[in-house]
PDB file of C-alpha atoms in Angstrom:
ATOM      1  CA  MET A   1      99.029 235.928  62.595  1.00 35.00           C
ATOM      2  CA  ARG A   2     101.116 237.345  60.549  1.00 35.00           C
ATOM      3  CA  LEU A   3     103.896 235.559  58.714  1.00 39.00           C
ATOM      4  CA  GLY A   4     107.164 236.667  56.922  1.00 42.00           C
ATOM      5  CA  ARG A   5     107.245 235.715  53.018  1.00 43.00           C
ATOM      6  CA  PRO A   6     109.155 232.573  53.254  1.00 43.00           C
ATOM      7  CA  ALA A   7     106.863 231.204  55.852  1.00 45.00           C
ATOM      8  CA  ARG A   8     103.751 232.499  53.734  1.00 48.00           C
ATOM      9  CA  ALA A   9     105.243 230.730  50.719  1.00 45.00           C
ATOM     10  CA  ALA A  10     105.931 227.341  52.486  1.00 44.00           C
ATOM     11  CA  ILE A  11     102.417 227.488  53.873  1.00 48.00           C
ATOM     12  CA  ILE A  12     101.013 227.643  50.369  1.00 46.00           C
ATOM     13  CA  GLY A  13     103.142 224.815  49.387  1.00 48.00           C
ATOM     14  CA  PHE A  14     101.939 222.830  51.997  1.00 51.00           C
ATOM     15  CA  ALA A  15      98.211 223.569  51.206  1.00 50.00           C
ATOM     16  CA  LEU A  16      98.658 222.514  47.758  1.00 47.00           C
ATOM     17  CA  THR A  17     100.107 219.306  48.999  1.00 50.00           C
ATOM     18  CA  LEU A  18      96.832 218.530  51.060  1.00 55.00           C
ATOM     19  CA  ALA A  19      94.551 220.066  47.999  1.00 50.00           C
ATOM     20  CA  ALA A  20      96.439 217.477  45.875  1.00 50.00           C
ATOM     21  CA  ALA A  21      95.839 214.808  48.215  1.00 53.00           C
ATOM     22  CA  CYS A  22      93.520 215.224  49.488  1.00 56.00           C
ATOM     23  CA  SER A  23     109.200 201.418  56.733  1.00 31.00           C
ATOM     24  CA  SER A  24     110.715 200.817  53.715  1.00 31.00           C
ATOM     25  CA  GLY A  25     111.464 197.468  52.155  1.00 35.00           C
ATOM     26  CA  GLY A  26     112.205 195.793  49.139  1.00 37.00           C
ATOM     27  CA  GLY A  27     110.540 195.978  45.846  1.00 38.00           C
ATOM     28  CA  THR A  28     108.299 193.946  43.988  1.00 38.00           C
ATOM     29  CA  THR A  29     109.493 190.360  42.644  1.00 34.00           C
ATOM     30  CA  ALA A  30     107.807 190.060  39.495  1.00 37.00           C
ATOM     31  CA  SER A  31     110.102 189.735  36.401  1.00 36.00           C
ATOM     32  CA  ALA A  32     110.788 192.956  34.880  1.00 40.00           C
ATOM     33  CA  PRO A  33     109.884 193.935  31.242  1.00 42.00           C
ATOM     34  CA  PRO A  34     112.893 194.507  29.105  1.00 41.00           C
ATOM     35  CA  ALA A  35     115.131 197.359  29.699  1.00 42.00           C
ATOM     36  CA  ALA A  36     114.949 200.460  26.946  1.00 40.00           C
ATOM     37  CA  ALA A  37     118.334 199.486  25.910  1.00 43.00           C
ATOM     38  CA  SER A  38     117.686 195.779  24.769  1.00 39.00           C
ATOM     39  CA  GLY A  39     114.533 196.783  22.485  1.00 48.00           C
ATOM     40  CA  GLY A  40     114.152 200.587  22.414  1.00 91.00           C
ATOM     41  CA  LEU A  41     111.253 202.272  23.938  1.00 95.00           C
ATOM     42  CA  GLU A  42     107.721 202.325  22.327  1.00 96.00           C
ATOM     43  CA  LYS A  43     107.836 206.040  22.409  1.00 96.00           C
ATOM     44  CA  THR A  44     110.580 208.687  23.541  1.00 95.00           C
ATOM     45  CA  LYS A  45     108.158 211.637  24.601  1.00 97.00           C
ATOM     46  CA  ILE A  46     105.544 211.693  27.216  1.00 97.00           C
ATOM     47  CA  LYS A  47     103.215 214.111  29.020  1.00 98.00           C
ATOM     48  CA  VAL A  48     102.694 213.625  32.914  1.00 97.00           C
ATOM     49  CA  ALA A  49     100.261 215.446  35.045  1.00 96.00           C
ATOM     50  CA  THR A  50     101.500 216.819  37.986  1.00 93.00           C
ATOM     51  CA  LEU A  51     100.777 218.844  41.259  1.00 87.00           C
ATOM     52  CA  PRO A  52     102.297 222.053  42.356  1.00 85.00           C
ATOM     53  CA  ALA A  53     103.197 220.586  45.367  1.00 82.00           C
ATOM     54  CA  ILE A  54     106.628 219.261  47.135  1.00 85.00           C
ATOM     55  CA  ASP A  55     105.548 215.412  47.065  1.00 88.00           C
ATOM     56  CA  SER A  56     105.992 215.589  43.022  1.00 92.00           C
ATOM     57  CA  ALA A  57     109.623 216.866  43.362  1.00 94.00           C
ATOM     58  CA  ALA A  58     111.086 213.720  42.109  1.00 96.00           C
ATOM     59  CA  LEU A  59     109.675 214.177  38.695  1.00 97.00           C
ATOM     60  CA  TYR A  60     111.342 217.706  38.583  1.00 97.00           C
ATOM     61  CA  VAL A  61     114.626 216.639  39.894  1.00 97.00           C
ATOM     62  CA  ALA A  62     114.638 213.548  37.236  1.00 97.00           C
ATOM     63  CA  ILE A  63     114.249 216.435  34.701  1.00 97.00           C
ATOM     64  CA  ASP A  64     116.756 218.775  36.197  1.00 96.00           C
ATOM     65  CA  GLN A  65     119.421 215.880  36.515  1.00 96.00           C
ATOM     66  CA  GLY A  66     119.007 214.530  33.207  1.00 97.00           C
ATOM     67  CA  LEU A  67     117.720 211.409  34.537  1.00 97.00           C
ATOM     68  CA  PHE A  68     114.961 210.875  32.032  1.00 97.00           C
ATOM     69  CA  GLU A  69     117.389 211.844  29.576  1.00 97.00           C
ATOM     70  CA  LYS A  70     119.687 209.242  30.352  1.00 97.00           C
ATOM     71  CA  GLU A  71     116.593 206.675  29.887  1.00 96.00           C
ATOM     72  CA  GLY A  72     115.939 207.967  26.579  1.00 96.00           C
ATOM     73  CA  LEU A  73     113.028 209.629  27.546  1.00 97.00           C
ATOM     74  CA  GLU A  74     111.646 213.229  26.981  1.00 97.00           C
ATOM     75  CA  VAL A  75     109.217 214.267  29.850  1.00 98.00           C
ATOM     76  CA  THR A  76     106.678 217.247  29.726  1.00 97.00           C
ATOM     77  CA  PRO A  77     104.826 218.164  32.996  1.00 96.00           C
ATOM     78  CA  GLN A  78     101.358 219.279  32.853  1.00 94.00           C
ATOM     79  CA  VAL A  79     100.447 221.031  36.051  1.00 92.00           C
ATOM     80  CA  VAL A  80      97.021 220.507  37.611  1.00 88.00           C
ATOM     81  CA  GLN A  81      95.479 221.744  40.676  1.00 78.00           C
ATOM     82  CA  ALA A  82      94.026 218.171  42.146  1.00 77.00           C
ATOM     83  CA  ALA A  83      94.522 214.761  40.978  1.00 79.00           C
ATOM     84  CA  PRO A  84      90.621 214.255  39.889  1.00 79.00           C
ATOM     85  CA  GLU A  85      91.320 216.776  37.263  1.00 86.00           C
ATOM     86  CA  ALA A  86      93.682 214.837  35.627  1.00 90.00           C
ATOM     87  CA  ILE A  87      91.965 211.398  35.382  1.00 91.00           C
ATOM     88  CA  PRO A  88      89.672 212.452  32.440  1.00 93.00           C
ATOM     89  CA  MET A  89      92.885 213.932  30.494  1.00 95.00           C
ATOM     90  CA  MET A  90      94.522 210.299  31.166  1.00 95.00           C
ATOM     91  CA  LEU A  91      91.543 208.438  30.004  1.00 94.00           C
ATOM     92  CA  ASN A  92      91.274 210.576  26.887  1.00 94.00           C
ATOM     93  CA  GLY A  93      94.809 209.974  26.030  1.00 94.00           C
ATOM     94  CA  GLU A  94      95.701 213.772  26.502  1.00 96.00           C
ATOM     95  CA  ILE A  95      98.393 212.641  28.941  1.00 97.00           C
ATOM     96  CA  ASP A  96     100.290 209.495  29.514  1.00 98.00           C
ATOM     97  CA  ALA A  97     100.774 209.391  33.114  1.00 98.00           C
ATOM     98  CA  MET A  98      99.721 211.339  36.196  1.00 97.00           C
ATOM     99  CA  PHE A  99     100.758 211.965  39.713  1.00 95.00           C
ATOM    100  CA  GLY A 100      98.199 211.777  42.427  1.00 90.00           C
ATOM    101  CA  ASN A 101      97.122 210.764  46.024  1.00 89.00           C
ATOM    102  CA  TYR A 102      96.548 206.807  46.275  1.00 93.00           C
ATOM    103  CA  VAL A 103      93.049 207.499  48.168  1.00 92.00           C
ATOM    104  CA  SER A 104      91.486 209.054  44.901  1.00 89.00           C
ATOM    105  CA  MET A 105      93.374 206.750  42.820  1.00 92.00           C
ATOM    106  CA  PHE A 106      91.884 203.682  44.685  1.00 95.00           C
ATOM    107  CA  GLN A 107      88.600 204.858  44.711  1.00 93.00           C
ATOM    108  CA  ALA A 108      88.640 205.617  41.041  1.00 92.00           C
ATOM    109  CA  GLN A 109      89.574 201.886  40.644  1.00 95.00           C
ATOM    110  CA  ASP A 110      87.118 200.603  42.873  1.00 96.00           C
ATOM    111  CA  LYS A 111      84.420 202.568  40.941  1.00 94.00           C
ATOM    112  CA  GLY A 112      85.653 201.394  37.586  1.00 94.00           C
ATOM    113  CA  THR A 113      86.542 204.813  36.482  1.00 91.00           C
ATOM    114  CA  LEU A 114      89.727 203.532  35.239  1.00 91.00           C
ATOM    115  CA  LYS A 115      92.154 200.378  35.478  1.00 95.00           C
ATOM    116  CA  LEU A 116      94.845 201.534  37.344  1.00 95.00           C
ATOM    117  CA  ARG A 117      98.773 200.679  37.042  1.00 97.00           C
ATOM    118  CA  ILE A 118     101.296 202.071  39.685  1.00 97.00           C
ATOM    119  CA  LEU A 119     104.266 203.262  37.719  1.00 97.00           C
ATOM    120  CA  ALA A 120     106.456 204.297  40.798  1.00 96.00           C
ATOM    121  CA  GLU A 121     105.681 205.087  44.595  1.00 95.00           C
ATOM    122  CA  GLY A 122     106.015 208.648  45.100  1.00 94.00           C
ATOM    123  CA  SER A 123     105.964 210.149  48.709  1.00 92.00           C
ATOM    124  CA  ARG A 124     105.393 209.035  52.203  1.00 92.00           C
ATOM    125  CA  ALA A 125     104.543 211.008  55.318  1.00 89.00           C
ATOM    126  CA  ALA A 126     107.720 211.696  57.189  1.00 89.00           C
ATOM    127  CA  PRO A 127     107.697 212.331  61.321  1.00 87.00           C
ATOM    128  CA  ASP A 128     106.433 215.554  62.428  1.00 81.00           C
ATOM    129  CA  SER A 129     105.548 216.624  58.772  1.00 79.00           C
ATOM    130  CA  LEU A 130     101.987 216.849  60.200  1.00 85.00           C
ATOM    131  CA  SER A 131     100.693 217.779  63.603  1.00 92.00           C
ATOM    132  CA  ILE A 132      97.233 217.841  65.488  1.00 97.00           C
ATOM    133  CA  MET A 133      97.924 221.071  67.520  1.00 96.00           C
ATOM    134  CA  VAL A 134      95.740 222.798  69.881  1.00 97.00           C
ATOM    135  CA  LEU A 135      95.500 226.623  71.277  1.00 96.00           C
ATOM    136  CA  PRO A 136      97.398 227.203  74.519  1.00 95.00           C
ATOM    137  CA  THR A 137      94.496 227.715  76.614  1.00 94.00           C
ATOM    138  CA  SER A 138      92.579 224.489  74.975  1.00 96.00           C
ATOM    139  CA  PRO A 139      91.579 221.901  77.572  1.00 97.00           C
ATOM    140  CA  ILE A 140      92.966 219.449  75.506  1.00 97.00           C
ATOM    141  CA  LYS A 141      96.123 217.800  76.838  1.00 97.00           C
ATOM    142  CA  THR A 142      96.349 214.091  75.800  1.00 97.00           C
ATOM    143  CA  PRO A 143      95.505 212.332  72.608  1.00 97.00           C
ATOM    144  CA  LYS A 144      92.234 210.907  74.694  1.00 97.00           C
ATOM    145  CA  ASP A 145      90.825 214.475  75.287  1.00 98.00           C
ATOM    146  CA  LEU A 146      90.302 214.616  71.388  1.00 98.00           C
ATOM    147  CA  GLU A 147      86.996 212.279  71.630  1.00 97.00           C
ATOM    148  CA  GLY A 148      84.213 214.229  70.490  1.00 97.00           C
ATOM    149  CA  LYS A 149      86.123 217.094  69.427  1.00 97.00           C
ATOM    150  CA  THR A 150      86.227 218.768  65.760  1.00 98.00           C
ATOM    151  CA  ILE A 151      89.287 219.029  63.512  1.00 97.00           C
ATOM    152  CA  ASN A 152      89.843 220.156  60.452  1.00 95.00           C
ATOM    153  CA  VAL A 153      90.941 218.636  57.204  1.00 90.00           C
ATOM    154  CA  ASN A 154      91.314 219.826  53.529  1.00 82.00           C
ATOM    155  CA  VAL A 155      89.504 217.126  51.864  1.00 80.00           C
ATOM    156  CA  LEU A 156      86.986 214.697  53.744  1.00 86.00           C
ATOM    157  CA  HIS A 157      87.427 211.246  53.126  1.00 88.00           C
ATOM    158  CA  ASN A 158      91.311 211.303  52.215  1.00 87.00           C
ATOM    159  CA  PHE A 159      94.807 210.652  53.330  1.00 87.00           C
ATOM    160  CA  GLN A 160      94.660 213.088  56.283  1.00 89.00           C
ATOM    161  CA  GLU A 161      91.524 211.298  57.795  1.00 94.00           C
ATOM    162  CA  LEU A 162      92.763 208.061  56.956  1.00 94.00           C
ATOM    163  CA  ALA A 163      96.090 208.149  58.535  1.00 94.00           C
ATOM    164  CA  LEU A 164      94.821 209.887  61.761  1.00 96.00           C
ATOM    165  CA  THR A 165      92.138 207.226  62.164  1.00 96.00           C
ATOM    166  CA  GLN A 166      94.969 204.596  62.890  1.00 95.00           C
ATOM    167  CA  VAL A 167      96.965 206.728  65.182  1.00 96.00           C
ATOM    168  CA  LEU A 168      94.001 207.677  67.219  1.00 97.00           C
ATOM    169  CA  LYS A 169      93.034 204.076  67.519  1.00 96.00           C
ATOM    170  CA  ALA A 170      96.711 203.339  68.695  1.00 96.00           C
ATOM    171  CA  ASN A 171      96.334 205.938  71.083  1.00 96.00           C
ATOM    172  CA  ASN A 172      93.101 204.449  72.649  1.00 96.00           C
ATOM    173  CA  VAL A 173      90.972 207.296  71.035  1.00 97.00           C
ATOM    174  CA  ASP A 174      87.594 206.313  69.632  1.00 97.00           C
ATOM    175  CA  PRO A 175      87.888 207.654  65.853  1.00 96.00           C
ATOM    176  CA  ALA A 176      84.248 207.527  65.377  1.00 95.00           C
ATOM    177  CA  SER A 177      84.031 210.391  67.992  1.00 97.00           C
ATOM    178  CA  ILE A 178      86.102 212.660  66.323  1.00 97.00           C
ATOM    179  CA  LYS A 179      83.936 215.382  63.895  1.00 97.00           C
ATOM    180  CA  TYR A 180      85.968 216.122  60.758  1.00 96.00           C
ATOM    181  CA  VAL A 181      85.134 219.318  58.843  1.00 95.00           C
ATOM    182  CA  GLN A 182      86.180 220.574  55.617  1.00 91.00           C
ATOM    183  CA  VAL A 183      88.268 223.940  55.905  1.00 88.00           C
ATOM    184  CA  THR A 184      89.855 225.553  53.231  1.00 79.00           C
ATOM    185  CA  PHE A 185      93.624 226.598  53.863  1.00 75.00           C
ATOM    186  CA  GLN A 186      92.941 229.939  54.017  1.00 77.00           C
ATOM    187  CA  ASN A 187      90.329 229.606  56.755  1.00 88.00           C
ATOM    188  CA  ILE A 188      92.045 227.236  58.957  1.00 90.00           C
ATOM    189  CA  MET A 189      93.256 229.846  61.609  1.00 89.00           C
ATOM    190  CA  PRO A 190      90.442 232.015  61.690  1.00 92.00           C
ATOM    191  CA  SER A 191      88.331 228.911  62.280  1.00 94.00           C
ATOM    192  CA  TRP A 192      90.814 227.603  65.041  1.00 95.00           C
ATOM    193  CA  LYS A 193      90.715 231.006  66.652  1.00 92.00           C
ATOM    194  CA  GLY A 194      87.212 231.644  66.230  1.00 94.00           C
ATOM    195  CA  GLY A 195      86.478 228.261  68.089  1.00 95.00           C
ATOM    196  CA  GLN A 196      85.055 226.571  65.246  1.00 96.00           C
ATOM    197  CA  ILE A 197      87.509 223.608  65.265  1.00 97.00           C
ATOM    198  CA  ASP A 198      88.936 222.300  68.755  1.00 97.00           C
ATOM    199  CA  ALA A 199      92.170 221.031  67.297  1.00 97.00           C
ATOM    200  CA  ALA A 200      94.153 222.087  64.000  1.00 97.00           C
ATOM    201  CA  TYR A 201      95.389 219.497  61.578  1.00 94.00           C
ATOM    202  CA  LEU A 202      98.603 221.236  60.626  1.00 87.00           C
ATOM    203  CA  GLY A 203     101.873 220.834  58.669  1.00 76.00           C
ATOM    204  CA  GLU A 204     105.343 222.357  58.579  1.00 65.00           C
ATOM    205  CA  PRO A 205     105.786 225.143  58.442  1.00 62.00           C
ATOM    206  CA  MET A 206     102.526 225.946  60.141  1.00 73.00           C
ATOM    207  CA  VAL A 207     103.440 223.837  63.179  1.00 73.00           C
ATOM    208  CA  THR A 208     106.510 225.848  63.802  1.00 71.00           C
ATOM    209  CA  ALA A 209     104.640 229.396  63.361  1.00 73.00           C
ATOM    210  CA  ALA A 210     101.792 228.319  65.385  1.00 83.00           C
ATOM    211  CA  THR A 211     104.170 227.218  68.386  1.00 83.00           C
ATOM    212  CA  SER A 212     106.363 230.322  68.330  1.00 79.00           C
ATOM    213  CA  THR A 213     103.596 233.076  67.725  1.00 82.00           C
ATOM    214  CA  MET A 214     100.631 231.365  69.421  1.00 90.00           C
ATOM    215  CA  GLY A 215     101.909 228.884  71.915  1.00 93.00           C
ATOM    216  CA  ALA A 216     100.321 226.176  70.346  1.00 94.00           C
ATOM    217  CA  ARG A 217     100.810 222.730  71.753  1.00 95.00           C
ATOM    218  CA  LYS A 218     101.190 219.479  69.776  1.00 95.00           C
ATOM    219  CA  ILE A 219      98.778 216.568  70.817  1.00 97.00           C
ATOM    220  CA  LEU A 220      99.431 214.075  68.158  1.00 96.00           C
ATOM    221  CA  ASP A 221     101.650 213.428  65.146  1.00 94.00           C
ATOM    222  CA  PRO A 222      99.324 211.688  62.488  1.00 94.00           C
ATOM    223  CA  ALA A 223     102.327 210.289  60.688  1.00 91.00           C
ATOM    224  CA  SER A 224     103.470 208.287  63.669  1.00 93.00           C
ATOM    225  CA  GLY A 225     102.981 204.371  64.877  1.00 94.00           C
ATOM    226  CA  PRO A 226     100.883 202.610  62.484  1.00 93.00           C
ATOM    227  CA  ALA A 227     101.031 205.170  60.136  1.00 94.00           C
ATOM    228  CA  ALA A 228     104.612 205.981  59.909  1.00 93.00           C
ATOM    229  CA  GLU A 229     105.903 206.233  56.431  1.00 92.00           C
ATOM    230  CA  PHE A 230     102.163 206.264  55.358  1.00 92.00           C
ATOM    231  CA  PRO A 231     102.188 206.220  51.509  1.00 93.00           C
ATOM    232  CA  ILE A 232     100.566 209.753  50.109  1.00 90.00           C
ATOM    233  CA  SER A 233     101.050 209.884  46.301  1.00 92.00           C
ATOM    234  CA  GLY A 234     102.509 207.929  43.167  1.00 95.00           C
ATOM    235  CA  TYR A 235     102.729 208.109  39.611  1.00 97.00           C
ATOM    236  CA  VAL A 236     100.329 205.964  37.979  1.00 97.00           C
ATOM    237  CA  SER A 237      99.255 205.309  34.065  1.00 97.00           C
ATOM    238  CA  THR A 238      95.912 203.129  32.982  1.00 97.00           C
ATOM    239  CA  GLN A 239      96.567 199.321  32.373  1.00 96.00           C
ATOM    240  CA  GLU A 240      95.894 199.944  28.745  1.00 96.00           C
ATOM    241  CA  TRP A 241      98.585 202.696  28.332  1.00 97.00           C
ATOM    242  CA  TYR A 242     101.376 200.134  30.423  1.00 97.00           C
ATOM    243  CA  ASP A 243     100.319 197.466  28.159  1.00 97.00           C
ATOM    244  CA  LYS A 244     101.241 199.088  25.053  1.00 97.00           C
ATOM    245  CA  ASN A 245     104.397 200.979  26.605  1.00 97.00           C
ATOM    246  CA  PRO A 246     105.947 198.615  29.111  1.00 96.00           C
ATOM    247  CA  ARG A 247     109.594 199.575  28.073  1.00 96.00           C
ATOM    248  CA  VAL A 248     108.325 203.329  28.635  1.00 97.00           C
ATOM    249  CA  ALA A 249     107.120 202.627  31.960  1.00 97.00           C
ATOM    250  CA  ALA A 250     110.267 200.851  32.985  1.00 96.00           C
ATOM    251  CA  ALA A 251     112.467 203.659  32.120  1.00 97.00           C
ATOM    252  CA  PHE A 252     110.334 206.138  33.628  1.00 97.00           C
ATOM    253  CA  GLN A 253     110.135 204.212  36.793  1.00 97.00           C
ATOM    254  CA  ARG A 254     114.266 204.004  36.987  1.00 97.00           C
ATOM    255  CA  ALA A 255     114.483 207.613  36.389  1.00 97.00           C
ATOM    256  CA  ILE A 256     112.070 208.311  39.083  1.00 97.00           C
ATOM    257  CA  HIS A 257     113.726 205.817  41.554  1.00 96.00           C
ATOM    258  CA  ASN A 258     116.943 207.350  40.703  1.00 96.00           C
ATOM    259  CA  ALA A 259     116.057 210.785  41.413  1.00 97.00           C
ATOM    260  CA  ALA A 260     114.751 209.743  44.859  1.00 96.00           C
ATOM    261  CA  LYS A 261     117.925 208.120  45.415  1.00 96.00           C
ATOM    262  CA  LEU A 262     119.780 211.319  44.806  1.00 95.00           C
ATOM    263  CA  MET A 263     117.355 213.559  46.921  1.00 94.00           C
ATOM    264  CA  GLU A 264     117.837 211.211  50.151  1.00 90.00           C
ATOM    265  CA  ASN A 265     121.344 212.651  50.857  1.00 86.00           C
ATOM    266  CA  ASN A 266     121.227 215.842  48.658  1.00 91.00           C
ATOM    267  CA  ARG A 267     118.771 218.476  49.865  1.00 91.00           C
ATOM    268  CA  GLU A 268     119.830 220.851  47.486  1.00 93.00           C
ATOM    269  CA  VAL A 269     118.801 219.220  44.429  1.00 94.00           C
ATOM    270  CA  VAL A 270     115.167 219.366  45.924  1.00 93.00           C
ATOM    271  CA  SER A 271     115.360 223.072  47.058  1.00 92.00           C
ATOM    272  CA  LYS A 272     116.953 223.770  43.788  1.00 94.00           C
ATOM    273  CA  VAL A 273     113.649 222.763  41.639  1.00 94.00           C
ATOM    274  CA  LEU A 274     110.757 223.804  44.202  1.00 90.00           C
ATOM    275  CA  PRO A 275     110.543 227.424  43.345  1.00 91.00           C
ATOM    276  CA  THR A 276     110.079 226.339  39.616  1.00 92.00           C
ATOM    277  CA  PHE A 277     106.950 224.372  40.056  1.00 90.00           C
ATOM    278  CA  THR A 278     105.376 225.625  43.352  1.00 85.00           C
ATOM    279  CA  GLN A 279     104.915 228.908  45.035  1.00 80.00           C
ATOM    280  CA  ILE A 280     107.448 228.218  47.566  1.00 79.00           C
ATOM    281  CA  ASP A 281     110.482 230.658  47.270  1.00 81.00           C
ATOM    282  CA  ALA A 282     114.259 229.515  47.441  1.00 88.00           C
ATOM    283  CA  ALA A 283     114.616 230.746  50.845  1.00 84.00           C
ATOM    284  CA  THR A 284     111.789 228.672  52.279  1.00 78.00           C
ATOM    285  CA  ALA A 285     112.906 225.861  50.168  1.00 81.00           C
ATOM    286  CA  ALA A 286     115.847 225.505  51.940  1.00 84.00           C
ATOM    287  CA  THR A 287     114.335 224.855  55.201  1.00 78.00           C
ATOM    288  CA  VAL A 288     110.787 223.551  54.611  1.00 76.00           C
ATOM    289  CA  THR A 289     110.237 219.869  55.944  1.00 79.00           C
ATOM    290  CA  PHE A 290     110.039 217.522  52.958  1.00 85.00           C
ATOM    291  CA  PRO A 291     108.451 214.093  52.896  1.00 87.00           C
ATOM    292  CA  TYR A 292     110.006 210.736  52.276  1.00 91.00           C
ATOM    293  CA  PHE A 293     110.507 210.149  48.498  1.00 93.00           C
ATOM    294  CA  SER A 294     110.329 206.372  47.508  1.00 92.00           C
ATOM    295  CA  SER A 295     113.580 204.904  45.877  1.00 91.00           C
ATOM    296  CA  SER A 296     111.849 201.720  45.628  1.00 90.00           C
ATOM    297  CA  ASP A 297     108.363 200.313  45.455  1.00 92.00           C
ATOM    298  CA  ASN A 298     106.824 198.100  48.294  1.00 92.00           C
ATOM    299  CA  PRO A 299     103.694 196.569  47.839  1.00 93.00           C
ATOM    300  CA  VAL A 300     103.532 195.724  51.646  1.00 93.00           C
ATOM    301  CA  ARG A 301     103.337 199.443  52.830  1.00 90.00           C
ATOM    302  CA  LEU A 302     101.196 200.552  49.886  1.00 94.00           C
ATOM    303  CA  GLN A 303      98.578 197.563  50.639  1.00 96.00           C
ATOM    304  CA  ARG A 304      97.964 199.497  54.151  1.00 94.00           C
ATOM    305  CA  VAL A 305      96.292 202.177  52.119  1.00 96.00           C
ATOM    306  CA  ALA A 306      93.855 200.088  50.543  1.00 97.00           C
ATOM    307  CA  ASP A 307      93.116 198.004  53.428  1.00 97.00           C
ATOM    308  CA  TRP A 308      92.513 200.773  55.703  1.00 96.00           C
ATOM    309  CA  MET A 309      90.147 202.255  53.175  1.00 96.00           C
ATOM    310  CA  LEU A 310      88.207 198.946  53.142  1.00 97.00           C
ATOM    311  CA  GLU A 311      87.961 198.989  56.893  1.00 94.00           C
ATOM    312  CA  ALA A 312      86.558 202.715  56.738  1.00 94.00           C
ATOM    313  CA  ARG A 313      84.076 201.705  54.038  1.00 95.00           C
ATOM    314  CA  TRP A 314      85.692 203.587  51.300  1.00 96.00           C
ATOM    315  CA  LEU A 315      85.868 201.050  48.956  1.00 97.00           C
ATOM    316  CA  THR A 316      83.124 198.529  47.964  1.00 97.00           C
ATOM    317  CA  LYS A 317      85.674 195.681  47.779  1.00 97.00           C
ATOM    318  CA  ALA A 318      89.355 194.559  48.567  1.00 97.00           C
ATOM    319  CA  ILE A 319      92.094 195.720  46.356  1.00 97.00           C
ATOM    320  CA  GLU A 320      95.171 193.949  46.052  1.00 97.00           C
ATOM    321  CA  VAL A 321      97.654 196.480  45.458  1.00 96.00           C
ATOM    322  CA  LYS A 322     100.497 194.170  44.259  1.00 95.00           C
ATOM    323  CA  SER A 323      98.500 193.418  41.320  1.00 95.00           C
ATOM    324  CA  LEU A 324      98.507 197.168  40.068  1.00 96.00           C
ATOM    325  CA  MET A 325     102.137 197.740  40.755  1.00 95.00           C
ATOM    326  CA  SER A 326     104.590 197.660  38.076  1.00 91.00           C
ATOM    327  CA  PRO A 327     107.500 195.319  38.329  1.00 88.00           C
ATOM    328  CA  THR A 328     110.720 197.268  39.942  1.00 80.00           C
ATOM    329  CA  THR A 329     113.436 197.587  37.295  1.00 71.00           C
ATOM    330  CA  SER A 330     115.669 199.910  39.366  1.00 60.00           C
ATOM    331  CA  GLY A 331     118.725 198.182  41.537  1.00 51.00           C
TER     332      GLY A 331
END
């Protein structure tokens, strides 16, 4: 399959999103730390590790729109290719905070690698942003037909598999019967066409491309039913850093939330920044499907991630997510 430059660029962006990873409600109710204006920030310059993926766009929108500046902060992004790279950087004090997927962060918390503090939620899966698809000649017609079949994931035991497991159960499909294989992004299409995988786990714009050029059929939306608005990634620091910098943390959270509010009804502000930190060009940025960006933090929806990880035995003990979250200081 040959794709034009815009489609290829957007696909690269999708791949980076998965590599990195791999309903709305009210915010937390704990009392908030004092605002920056009431006592001054503990520091004004911070470094935040980010990923070259659409999911981290709120950070760049906040910079571009002067939202951090309004809070008295100067934020410098430091791009890494995968969240685990940033954890030792954060522990060593090379960066103040990082953007990463919750599955990896909760695993690090569970193993005692770090004591985690969630500064602000980041991205959530949007409808049709991910799809389980089959080739037109495939005998797979319904979700039930996926039992016993092989499906690709970018990273084993991460958010793709976690979300799909719940959706499979909701569709009366035995998740234990699915064989997941780790396939690099570049090898998805060859593996699919070659029969190494029975169904492909794709995201836009690959879904549209596979439908229009190959006649592929959608079988299931991994971001539907129990996995609707599944939380993928967020901004985190260590608990030690947070204890030393509560006003900075509150200012950072407000800027991220305000960026997300702006992004909800203004697609252009997102499209403008994407080419500056991803390999998505301007033409593709204008049409690519975005995840949801969180303008408030909700411990109930985020608890799903930890609960599902415990159910999957990816954690050794339960995690009370609310205890890891910063008080919401945004309006």
